[in-house]
Amino acid sequence: MNKRTFLILFGRAIAPVTLCYLLLIFLAGLLVVLYNLPLLFFGDLLRFSLPVLGGWLIFAFYRTRQRYKKLHAKDAISPNNPVEAALITLLTAEKATAKSTIRDLHLKQQQQFDHLELFAHEIKNHLATLTAAAENQDQVASTDVKEAVRHANYYLDLLLSDERLAMEGNDFAFQWIDLAALVNDVLQQNSALFIHKQLIPQLHQLTGVRVLTDPKWLRFCIAQLLSNAIKYSQPNQTIHISWEINQLHIIDHGCGIPSTDLPRIYDNGFTGHNGHQTTLSTGMGLYLVKKVAQQLNYQLSVTSAVNKGTTATLTFTPANVRQR
Amino acid sequence: MTKVFIVEDNPELIKSITAALTKWQYATVTVDDWQTVADEIVTAAPDLVLFDITLPSFDGFYWMQEVRKHSQVPIIVISAADIDSNVMHAVAAGADDYIMKPFSMTVLVAKVQALLRRNQQTSEEEAIEWGANTFNSLTNRLTTPAGTVQLTPTEGALLQVLISHHQQTVAKERLLEWLWQGGKYLNDNTLNVNISRLRAKLATVGLTDAIRTERGIGYRLVNPNE
């Protein structure tokens, strides 16, 4: 029997009547004083009314107890033998786990919706830019359209990946893949991004490297890291993609991340100081890469120096790497 | 003539794809009756199929299996996302490659050509005619009445794009995109350098001034006699 819940229920049950009684007694006392009535009158009033109140309180107590018992009637199973007792323990434990799982799911649902709002906000931003341009001029330059579409699409893809990752029982399909081929694939998929900013990628020591991983998620991670490298690079710079023992480094020579921001770059929604310079940062990118890395077989780490550049590193488990 | 079958319902998209493919002398066929897509594909016997599996009232995955029952034609799947169950199923059902919406026509054509090359359907692609000149895209040799010159793969790729857009200005971005799809990661500066080198080589076979610069836009290949 949960004392606290019971007391709350009891308190709620007796509160109105008790308050009214106290109010009336107070009024009666006031009148006694005002009309100069004999104090005996007041005393008798109390003497006769208190037992009635007491009786009512006892009645309320038993009624609350009944109500409480009814509320928890389902829990009040009494075992007849040890097997039943064990089953009841199991059942109670299962119920507790189920309750907490449902609570977690609701939390996750809320979090996913928050992400969705973030993405929708960014997408609408770019659509609004396009509409505004269309209002201001008869014809919108195709480069502007392509830009806005590319940005909106980036967030749509991010949204899909986020939803995918949030699903239970993820579909990771591991296979041995040629890393150089995968990286080149990602580079070609994102060529417009590079070309737009006049950046050139350079691959170092990737030939002959094979890794055991889920290719589509590795592609996602590399694309995300490249997108960040591009975001913070200056035009005509080079972005280096190199392999060292069992690590893939993506190195840019851009504006870098201040050391104060560095520990928080994986927080979803984090934008940091650089977020105010470009409109593309939602912080979701790195957050998702970290999530993927945790579920797949590699680790993500980022080092940076302001105005010098940033290096993002994916560290693979040696067992999942083969090198010729 | 190489024939490409397009399974797509968006008329704007069909128009753009057809325009891009026609530039490379490919013929295109679209779906007539959406109930008999597999049969239409088998009957048309195309060299390649572009399959949009994001169409809502249409189980792309199912139709792909149907096609694969009767044909091994190379298939490029048009999907919405990389991390998409549709894509995985499509590849499992027999698709050879995939491309994600929205895509640039440059990327699409590059993928189409790459797939056709892999399937060795391109005996016609080797010799590209341009006026009185022939360019061999496999050996990167340009043969003109005035002589032959050997181009580097990058120069060859550049010339090929310019020839296919003969007389039209090709924007720098498009040239770069094209080169990127071939694995050559250039930017404006390196593109400039390569164009200069190409011009120098063309000059050695009497094709001086064949490549005109359109300031701020791109480059144009003009008629040898212009």
Coordinates of C-alpha atoms in Angstrom, one line a residue:
Chain A
M1 CA 0.0 0.0 0.0
N2 CA 1.5 3.3 -1.2
K3 CA 1.2 5.6 1.8
R4 CA 1.8 8.7 -0.1
T5 CA -0.9 8.0 -2.8
F6 CA -3.3 7.0 -0.1
L7 CA -2.7 10.2 1.9
I8 CA -3.2 12.3 -1.2
L9 CA -6.5 10.6 -2.0
F10 CA -7.7 11.0 1.5
G11 CA -6.6 14.6 1.7
R12 CA -8.5 15.3 -1.5
A13 CA -11.6 13.6 -0.2
I14 CA -11.9 15.4 3.1
A15 CA -10.6 18.8 2.0
P16 CA -13.9 20.5 0.9
V17 CA -16.0 19.4 3.9
T18 CA -13.2 20.2 6.5
L19 CA -12.6 23.6 5.0
C20 CA -16.3 24.4 5.1
Y21 CA -16.5 23.3 8.7
L22 CA -13.6 25.4 9.7
L23 CA -15.0 28.4 7.8
L24 CA -18.4 28.0 9.6
I25 CA -16.8 27.7 13.0
F26 CA -14.8 30.8 12.4
L27 CA -18.0 32.7 11.3
A28 CA -19.8 31.4 14.4
G29 CA -17.0 32.6 16.6
L30 CA -17.0 36.0 14.9
L31 CA -20.8 36.3 15.5
V32 CA -20.4 35.3 19.2
V33 CA -17.9 38.1 19.6
L34 CA -19.9 40.7 17.7
Y35 CA -23.3 39.9 19.4
N36 CA -21.6 39.4 22.7
L37 CA -23.2 35.9 23.0
P38 CA -22.2 33.7 25.9
L39 CA -19.0 31.8 25.3
L40 CA -20.7 28.7 26.5
F41 CA -22.8 28.9 23.3
F42 CA -19.6 28.7 21.2
G43 CA -18.2 25.9 23.4
D44 CA -21.4 23.8 23.0
L45 CA -21.4 24.4 19.3
L46 CA -18.0 22.9 19.1
R47 CA -18.7 20.1 21.5
F48 CA -21.7 18.9 19.4
S49 CA -20.3 19.5 15.9
L50 CA -16.9 18.0 16.4
P51 CA -18.1 14.4 16.9
V52 CA -20.2 14.7 13.8
L53 CA -17.2 15.8 11.9
G54 CA -15.1 13.1 13.4
G55 CA -17.7 10.5 12.4
W56 CA -17.7 11.8 8.9
L57 CA -13.9 11.7 8.7
I58 CA -13.8 8.1 9.8
F59 CA -16.5 7.3 7.1
A60 CA -14.3 9.2 4.5
F61 CA -11.3 7.2 5.6
Y62 CA -12.9 3.9 5.0
R63 CA -14.4 5.1 1.7
T64 CA -11.0 6.2 0.5
R65 CA -9.5 2.9 1.5
Q66 CA -12.1 1.1 -0.6
R67 CA -11.5 3.4 -3.5
Y68 CA -7.8 2.9 -3.3
K69 CA -8.2 -0.9 -3.1
K70 CA -10.4 -0.8 -6.2
L71 CA -7.8 1.3 -8.1
H72 CA -5.1 -1.2 -7.4
A73 CA -7.4 -4.2 -7.6
K74 CA -5.6 -5.5 -10.6
D75 CA -2.3 -5.6 -8.7
A76 CA -3.8 -7.3 -5.8
I77 CA -3.3 -10.9 -7.0
S78 CA -2.6 -13.2 -4.2
P79 CA -0.6 -16.3 -5.1
N80 CA -1.8 -19.7 -4.1
N81 CA 1.5 -21.5 -4.6
P82 CA 5.2 -20.8 -5.3
V83 CA 4.8 -21.2 -9.0
E84 CA 2.1 -18.5 -9.0
A85 CA 4.2 -16.3 -6.8
A86 CA 7.1 -16.6 -9.3
L87 CA 4.8 -15.9 -12.2
I88 CA 3.4 -12.8 -10.4
T89 CA 7.0 -11.5 -9.8
L90 CA 7.8 -12.1 -13.5
L91 CA 4.5 -10.3 -14.5
T92 CA 5.2 -7.3 -12.3
A93 CA 8.7 -7.1 -13.7
E94 CA 7.4 -7.3 -17.3
K95 CA 4.9 -4.6 -16.5
A96 CA 7.6 -2.3 -15.2
T97 CA 9.8 -2.9 -18.2
A98 CA 6.9 -2.3 -20.6
K99 CA 6.0 0.9 -18.8
S100 CA 9.5 2.2 -19.1
T101 CA 9.8 1.1 -22.7
I102 CA 6.7 3.0 -23.6
R103 CA 8.0 6.0 -21.7
D104 CA 11.2 5.8 -23.7
L105 CA 9.4 5.4 -27.0
H106 CA 7.3 8.5 -26.2
L107 CA 10.5 10.4 -25.4
K108 CA 12.0 9.2 -28.7
Q109 CA 8.9 10.2 -30.6
Q110 CA 9.1 13.7 -29.1
Q111 CA 12.8 13.9 -30.0
Q112 CA 12.2 12.8 -33.6
F113 CA 9.4 15.4 -33.9
D114 CA 11.8 18.1 -32.7
H115 CA 14.3 17.0 -35.3
L116 CA 11.6 17.0 -37.9
E117 CA 10.7 20.6 -37.0
L118 CA 14.4 21.6 -37.3
F119 CA 14.7 20.1 -40.7
A120 CA 11.3 21.5 -41.9
H121 CA 12.4 24.9 -40.8
E122 CA 15.6 24.7 -42.9
I123 CA 13.8 23.4 -45.9
K124 CA 11.1 26.0 -45.7
N125 CA 13.9 28.6 -45.5
H126 CA 15.3 27.7 -48.8
L127 CA 11.9 27.4 -50.4
A128 CA 11.1 30.8 -49.1
T129 CA 14.3 32.1 -50.7
L130 CA 13.2 30.7 -54.0
T131 CA 9.7 32.2 -53.7
A132 CA 11.1 35.5 -52.8
A133 CA 13.4 35.5 -55.8
A134 CA 10.4 34.6 -58.0
E135 CA 8.4 37.5 -56.6
N136 CA 11.2 40.0 -57.2
Q137 CA 12.1 39.0 -60.7
D138 CA 10.3 37.6 -63.7
Q139 CA 12.9 34.8 -64.2
V140 CA 15.0 33.2 -61.5
A141 CA 18.5 32.2 -62.5
S142 CA 18.9 28.5 -62.8
T143 CA 22.0 28.5 -60.6
D144 CA 19.9 30.0 -57.8
V145 CA 17.2 27.4 -58.3
K146 CA 19.8 24.6 -58.2
E147 CA 21.4 26.1 -55.1
A148 CA 18.2 26.3 -53.2
V149 CA 17.1 22.8 -54.3
R150 CA 20.4 21.4 -53.3
H151 CA 20.2 22.8 -49.8
A152 CA 16.5 21.7 -49.4
N153 CA 17.4 18.3 -50.6
Y154 CA 20.4 18.0 -48.2
Y155 CA 18.0 18.4 -45.3
L156 CA 15.5 16.0 -46.8
D157 CA 18.2 13.4 -47.1
L158 CA 19.3 14.1 -43.5
L159 CA 15.7 13.8 -42.3
L160 CA 15.3 10.4 -44.0
S161 CA 18.6 9.2 -42.5
D162 CA 17.6 10.5 -39.1
E163 CA 14.3 8.7 -39.2
R164 CA 15.9 5.5 -40.5
L165 CA 18.5 5.5 -37.6
A166 CA 15.8 6.1 -35.0
M167 CA 14.0 3.0 -36.0
E168 CA 14.4 -0.1 -33.9
G169 CA 16.0 -3.2 -35.4
N170 CA 18.1 -1.4 -38.0
D171 CA 18.9 -3.0 -41.3
F172 CA 22.7 -3.1 -41.3
A173 CA 24.0 -5.3 -44.1
F174 CA 27.7 -5.8 -43.6
Q175 CA 30.0 -6.6 -46.6
W176 CA 33.5 -6.1 -47.7
I177 CA 33.8 -3.0 -49.8
D178 CA 36.6 -1.3 -51.7
L179 CA 37.1 2.0 -49.8
A180 CA 38.6 3.9 -52.7
A181 CA 35.6 3.1 -54.9
L182 CA 33.2 4.1 -52.2
V183 CA 35.0 7.4 -51.6
N184 CA 35.0 8.2 -55.3
D185 CA 31.4 7.3 -55.5
V186 CA 30.6 9.8 -52.7
L187 CA 32.8 12.5 -54.3
Q188 CA 30.9 12.1 -57.6
Q189 CA 27.6 12.1 -55.9
N190 CA 28.5 15.4 -54.2
S191 CA 30.4 16.9 -57.1
A192 CA 28.1 19.9 -57.4
L193 CA 28.9 20.9 -53.8
F194 CA 32.7 20.8 -54.5
I195 CA 32.4 22.5 -57.8
H196 CA 30.2 25.3 -56.5
K197 CA 33.0 26.2 -54.0
Q198 CA 35.9 25.5 -56.3
L199 CA 37.3 22.9 -54.0
I200 CA 39.4 19.9 -55.0
P201 CA 39.5 16.6 -53.2
Q202 CA 42.8 14.6 -53.0
L203 CA 42.9 10.9 -52.1
H204 CA 45.9 9.5 -50.3
Q205 CA 46.8 5.8 -49.9
L206 CA 43.3 4.5 -50.3
T207 CA 44.0 2.0 -53.0
G208 CA 43.7 -1.6 -52.1
V209 CA 42.0 -0.9 -48.8
R210 CA 38.9 -3.0 -48.1
V211 CA 36.7 -2.6 -45.0
L212 CA 33.9 -4.7 -43.6
T213 CA 30.9 -2.4 -43.1
D214 CA 27.4 -1.4 -44.2
P215 CA 28.3 0.6 -47.4
K216 CA 25.2 2.8 -47.5
W217 CA 25.8 4.0 -43.9
L218 CA 29.6 4.5 -44.5
R219 CA 28.6 6.5 -47.6
F220 CA 26.3 8.6 -45.4
C221 CA 29.1 9.3 -42.8
I222 CA 31.7 10.2 -45.4
A223 CA 29.3 12.4 -47.3
Q224 CA 28.4 14.2 -44.0
L225 CA 32.0 14.7 -43.0
L226 CA 32.8 15.9 -46.5
S227 CA 29.9 18.3 -46.4
N228 CA 31.2 19.8 -43.2
A229 CA 34.7 20.1 -44.7
I230 CA 33.3 21.9 -47.7
K231 CA 31.2 24.2 -45.5
Y232 CA 34.1 25.5 -43.6
S233 CA 36.7 25.6 -46.4
Q234 CA 37.6 28.7 -48.5
P235 CA 37.3 28.6 -52.3
N236 CA 40.1 27.0 -54.2
Q237 CA 41.3 24.9 -51.2
T238 CA 42.0 21.2 -51.2
I239 CA 40.2 18.7 -49.1
H240 CA 42.4 15.6 -48.3
I241 CA 41.0 12.2 -47.8
S242 CA 43.7 9.9 -46.5
W243 CA 44.1 6.4 -45.1
E244 CA 46.5 5.6 -42.3
I245 CA 46.8 2.1 -40.9
N246 CA 43.1 1.7 -39.9
Q247 CA 41.9 5.3 -39.9
L248 CA 40.2 7.4 -42.6
H249 CA 41.0 11.1 -42.3
I250 CA 39.1 13.9 -43.9
I251 CA 41.2 17.0 -43.6
D252 CA 40.2 20.5 -44.5
H253 CA 42.1 23.8 -44.2
G254 CA 39.1 26.0 -43.4
C255 CA 38.1 28.2 -40.6
G256 CA 38.2 25.4 -38.0
I257 CA 36.2 24.9 -34.8
P258 CA 37.0 26.9 -31.6
S259 CA 38.1 24.7 -28.8
T260 CA 35.2 25.9 -26.7
D261 CA 32.8 24.4 -29.3
L262 CA 34.7 21.2 -29.9
P263 CA 33.2 19.1 -27.1
R264 CA 29.6 19.9 -28.1
I265 CA 29.8 19.4 -31.9
Y266 CA 28.0 16.0 -31.5
D267 CA 25.0 17.5 -29.7
N268 CA 21.9 17.5 -32.0
G269 CA 20.8 21.0 -32.9
F270 CA 24.3 22.4 -32.0
T271 CA 25.4 25.1 -34.3
G272 CA 28.3 26.8 -32.6
H273 CA 30.0 30.0 -33.6
N274 CA 30.4 29.0 -37.2
G275 CA 26.7 28.4 -37.4
H276 CA 26.1 32.1 -37.7
Q277 CA 28.3 32.4 -40.7
T278 CA 26.7 29.8 -42.8
T279 CA 23.0 28.9 -42.8
L280 CA 23.7 25.2 -43.3
S281 CA 24.6 24.2 -39.8
T282 CA 22.1 22.5 -37.7
G283 CA 24.5 20.3 -35.9
M284 CA 22.4 17.3 -36.9
G285 CA 25.0 16.0 -39.3
L286 CA 27.7 15.1 -36.8
Y287 CA 25.2 14.0 -34.3
L288 CA 23.9 11.4 -36.8
V289 CA 27.4 10.3 -37.9
K290 CA 28.3 9.7 -34.2
K291 CA 25.1 7.7 -33.8
V292 CA 25.8 5.6 -36.9
A293 CA 29.4 5.1 -35.9
Q294 CA 28.3 3.8 -32.5
Q295 CA 26.0 1.2 -34.2
L296 CA 28.5 0.3 -36.8
N297 CA 32.1 -0.8 -36.2
Y298 CA 34.0 2.5 -36.3
Q299 CA 34.6 5.5 -34.1
L300 CA 34.4 9.2 -34.9
S301 CA 36.8 11.8 -33.6
V302 CA 37.3 15.4 -34.7
T303 CA 40.3 17.7 -34.1
S304 CA 40.5 21.3 -35.1
A305 CA 42.4 24.5 -34.8
V306 CA 40.8 27.9 -35.5
N307 CA 41.8 29.3 -38.9
K308 CA 44.1 26.2 -39.5
G309 CA 41.5 23.5 -40.3
T310 CA 39.7 20.5 -39.1
T311 CA 40.4 16.8 -39.3
A312 CA 37.6 14.3 -38.9
T313 CA 38.7 10.7 -38.4
L314 CA 36.9 7.4 -38.7
T315 CA 38.7 4.7 -36.8
F316 CA 37.9 1.1 -37.9
T317 CA 38.5 -2.0 -35.9
P318 CA 41.6 -3.7 -37.3
A319 CA 39.7 -6.9 -37.8
N320 CA 37.4 -5.2 -40.2
V321 CA 40.2 -3.9 -42.4
R322 CA 42.1 -5.6 -45.2
Q323 CA 44.9 -4.0 -47.0
R324 CA 46.8 -5.1 -50.0
Chain B
M1 CA 21.1 3.8 -82.4
T2 CA 21.2 3.2 -78.7
K3 CA 17.8 3.0 -77.3
V4 CA 16.9 3.9 -73.7
F5 CA 13.6 3.0 -72.1
I6 CA 12.3 5.5 -69.5
V7 CA 9.9 4.2 -66.9
E8 CA 8.7 7.6 -65.5
D9 CA 5.5 9.5 -65.1
N10 CA 6.7 13.0 -64.6
P11 CA 6.4 14.7 -68.0
E12 CA 8.9 17.5 -67.1
L13 CA 11.4 14.9 -66.1
I14 CA 10.8 12.8 -69.2
K15 CA 11.3 15.9 -71.3
S16 CA 14.6 16.8 -69.6
I17 CA 16.0 13.3 -69.7
T18 CA 15.0 12.9 -73.4
A19 CA 16.7 16.2 -74.2
A20 CA 19.9 15.2 -72.5
L21 CA 20.0 11.8 -74.1
T22 CA 19.1 13.0 -77.6
K23 CA 22.2 15.2 -77.4
W24 CA 24.2 12.0 -77.3
Q25 CA 22.2 10.5 -80.1
Y26 CA 20.3 8.1 -77.9
A27 CA 16.7 7.2 -78.8
T28 CA 14.2 7.2 -76.0
V29 CA 11.0 5.2 -75.4
T30 CA 8.4 5.8 -72.7
V31 CA 5.6 3.8 -71.1
D32 CA 2.4 3.5 -73.0
D33 CA 0.2 1.3 -70.8
W34 CA 1.1 1.2 -67.1
Q35 CA -0.4 -2.2 -66.7
T36 CA 2.0 -3.9 -69.1
V37 CA 5.3 -2.2 -68.4
A38 CA 7.4 -5.4 -68.3
D39 CA 6.0 -6.6 -71.6
E40 CA 6.6 -3.2 -73.2
I41 CA 10.2 -3.2 -72.1
V42 CA 10.8 -6.7 -73.4
T43 CA 9.2 -5.9 -76.7
A44 CA 11.1 -2.7 -77.1
A45 CA 14.4 -4.5 -76.4
P46 CA 16.2 -1.3 -75.3
D47 CA 19.9 -1.1 -74.5
L48 CA 19.2 0.4 -71.1
V49 CA 16.3 1.0 -68.8
L50 CA 15.8 4.0 -66.5
F51 CA 13.4 2.9 -63.8
D52 CA 11.8 5.3 -61.4
I53 CA 10.9 3.2 -58.3
T54 CA 9.4 6.1 -56.4
L55 CA 6.2 6.1 -58.4
P56 CA 3.4 5.9 -55.9
S57 CA 0.8 3.8 -57.6
F58 CA 3.3 1.4 -59.0
D59 CA 5.3 -1.3 -57.3
G60 CA 8.7 -0.7 -59.0
F61 CA 10.3 -3.6 -57.2
Y62 CA 7.7 -6.0 -58.5
W63 CA 7.9 -4.7 -62.1
M64 CA 11.7 -5.0 -62.0
Q65 CA 11.5 -8.6 -61.1
E66 CA 9.0 -9.1 -63.9
V67 CA 11.4 -7.5 -66.4
R68 CA 14.4 -9.5 -65.1
K69 CA 12.4 -12.7 -65.7
H70 CA 12.7 -12.1 -69.5
S71 CA 15.6 -9.8 -70.0
Q72 CA 19.1 -9.0 -68.7
V73 CA 19.0 -5.4 -70.0
P74 CA 21.0 -3.0 -67.8
I75 CA 18.8 -1.1 -65.5
I76 CA 19.4 2.2 -63.7
V77 CA 17.0 2.8 -60.9
I78 CA 15.8 6.3 -60.0
S79 CA 15.2 6.6 -56.3
A80 CA 14.6 9.2 -53.7
A81 CA 17.4 8.4 -51.3
D82 CA 20.5 6.4 -50.7
I83 CA 19.3 5.1 -47.4
D84 CA 16.1 3.8 -48.9
S85 CA 14.7 0.3 -48.6
N86 CA 13.5 0.6 -52.2
V87 CA 17.1 0.9 -53.4
M88 CA 18.2 -2.2 -51.6
H89 CA 15.3 -4.2 -52.9
A90 CA 15.8 -2.9 -56.4
V91 CA 19.5 -3.9 -56.4
A92 CA 18.5 -7.2 -55.0
A93 CA 15.9 -7.5 -57.7
G94 CA 18.5 -7.0 -60.4
A95 CA 19.2 -3.3 -60.9
D96 CA 22.7 -2.4 -62.0
D97 CA 23.0 1.1 -60.7
Y98 CA 21.0 3.8 -59.0
I99 CA 20.6 7.6 -59.1
M100 CA 18.9 9.8 -56.5
K101 CA 16.3 12.5 -57.2
P102 CA 16.9 15.3 -57.7
F103 CA 19.8 14.7 -60.1
S104 CA 21.6 16.6 -62.7
M105 CA 21.4 15.4 -66.3
T106 CA 25.2 15.4 -66.5
V107 CA 25.3 12.8 -63.8
L108 CA 22.5 10.7 -65.4
V109 CA 24.1 10.7 -68.8
A110 CA 27.5 9.8 -67.3
K111 CA 26.0 6.9 -65.5
V112 CA 24.1 5.8 -68.6
Q113 CA 27.3 5.9 -70.6
A114 CA 29.3 4.1 -67.9
L115 CA 26.8 1.3 -67.7
L116 CA 26.5 1.0 -71.5
R117 CA 30.3 0.8 -71.7
R118 CA 30.4 -1.9 -69.0
N119 CA 28.0 -3.9 -71.0
Q120 CA 29.9 -3.3 -74.2
Q121 CA 26.9 -1.9 -76.0
T122 CA 28.9 1.0 -77.3
S123 CA 30.7 -0.1 -80.5
E124 CA 29.4 3.2 -81.9
E125 CA 30.9 5.2 -79.1
E126 CA 34.5 4.7 -80.1
A127 CA 34.7 6.9 -83.1
I128 CA 33.1 10.3 -82.7
E129 CA 32.8 12.4 -85.8
W130 CA 33.3 16.1 -85.8
G131 CA 33.4 17.7 -89.2
A132 CA 36.2 16.1 -91.1
N133 CA 37.8 14.9 -87.8
T134 CA 37.4 11.7 -85.9
F135 CA 38.0 11.3 -82.2
N136 CA 38.5 7.9 -80.6
S137 CA 37.2 8.0 -77.1
L138 CA 38.9 4.8 -76.1
T139 CA 42.4 5.7 -77.3
N140 CA 42.0 9.5 -77.0
R141 CA 43.5 10.0 -80.4
L142 CA 42.2 12.8 -82.6
T143 CA 42.5 12.2 -86.3
T144 CA 42.2 15.2 -88.6
P145 CA 43.1 15.7 -92.2
A146 CA 46.2 17.6 -91.0
G147 CA 47.4 14.7 -88.8
T148 CA 46.8 12.8 -85.6
V149 CA 47.4 14.0 -82.0
Q150 CA 47.3 12.0 -78.7
L151 CA 45.3 13.5 -76.0
T152 CA 45.4 12.8 -72.3
P153 CA 42.2 11.1 -70.8
T154 CA 41.2 14.5 -69.3
E155 CA 41.7 16.4 -72.5
G156 CA 39.9 13.6 -74.3
A157 CA 36.9 13.8 -72.0
L158 CA 36.8 17.6 -72.4
L159 CA 36.9 17.3 -76.2
Q160 CA 34.1 14.7 -76.1
V161 CA 31.8 16.9 -74.1
L162 CA 32.5 19.9 -76.3
I163 CA 31.9 17.9 -79.5
S164 CA 28.6 16.6 -78.2
H165 CA 27.5 20.2 -77.6
H166 CA 28.9 21.3 -80.9
Q167 CA 28.3 25.0 -81.6
Q168 CA 26.8 25.5 -78.2
T169 CA 28.5 27.0 -75.2
V170 CA 29.0 24.5 -72.5
A171 CA 29.0 26.1 -69.0
K172 CA 32.1 25.6 -67.0
E173 CA 30.1 24.0 -64.2
R174 CA 28.7 21.4 -66.6
L175 CA 32.2 20.7 -68.0
L176 CA 33.5 20.2 -64.5
E177 CA 30.5 18.0 -63.5
W178 CA 31.2 15.8 -66.5
L179 CA 34.9 15.5 -65.7
W180 CA 34.0 14.7 -62.1
Q181 CA 31.7 11.9 -63.1
G182 CA 34.7 10.4 -64.9
G183 CA 36.8 10.6 -61.7
K184 CA 38.8 13.7 -62.7
Y185 CA 38.4 16.2 -59.9
L186 CA 39.1 19.6 -61.5
N187 CA 38.2 23.1 -60.6
D188 CA 38.1 26.3 -62.6
N189 CA 41.8 26.8 -62.5
T190 CA 42.8 23.3 -63.5
L191 CA 40.1 23.4 -66.1
N192 CA 41.7 26.5 -67.6
V193 CA 45.0 24.7 -67.7
N194 CA 43.6 21.7 -69.4
I195 CA 41.7 23.8 -72.0
S196 CA 45.0 25.6 -72.8
R197 CA 46.8 22.3 -73.2
L198 CA 44.0 21.0 -75.4
R199 CA 44.1 24.2 -77.5
A200 CA 47.8 23.8 -78.0
K201 CA 47.4 20.2 -79.1
L202 CA 44.5 21.1 -81.5
A203 CA 46.7 23.8 -83.0
T204 CA 49.3 21.2 -83.9
V205 CA 46.7 19.6 -86.3
G206 CA 45.5 22.8 -87.8
L207 CA 42.6 23.3 -85.5
T208 CA 43.7 26.6 -84.0
D209 CA 40.9 28.6 -82.4
A210 CA 38.5 25.7 -82.5
I211 CA 37.7 26.2 -78.9
R212 CA 36.2 29.6 -78.1
T213 CA 35.9 31.1 -74.7
E214 CA 32.7 32.7 -73.6
R215 CA 33.7 35.0 -70.8
G216 CA 32.2 34.1 -67.5
I217 CA 30.2 31.3 -68.9
G218 CA 32.2 28.5 -70.5
Y219 CA 33.6 27.2 -73.7
R220 CA 32.3 26.4 -77.2
L221 CA 33.6 24.2 -79.9
V222 CA 33.1 25.8 -83.3
N223 CA 33.2 24.5 -86.8
P224 CA 36.7 23.8 -88.1
N225 CA 36.1 26.3 -90.9
E226 CA 34.8 29.1 -88.8

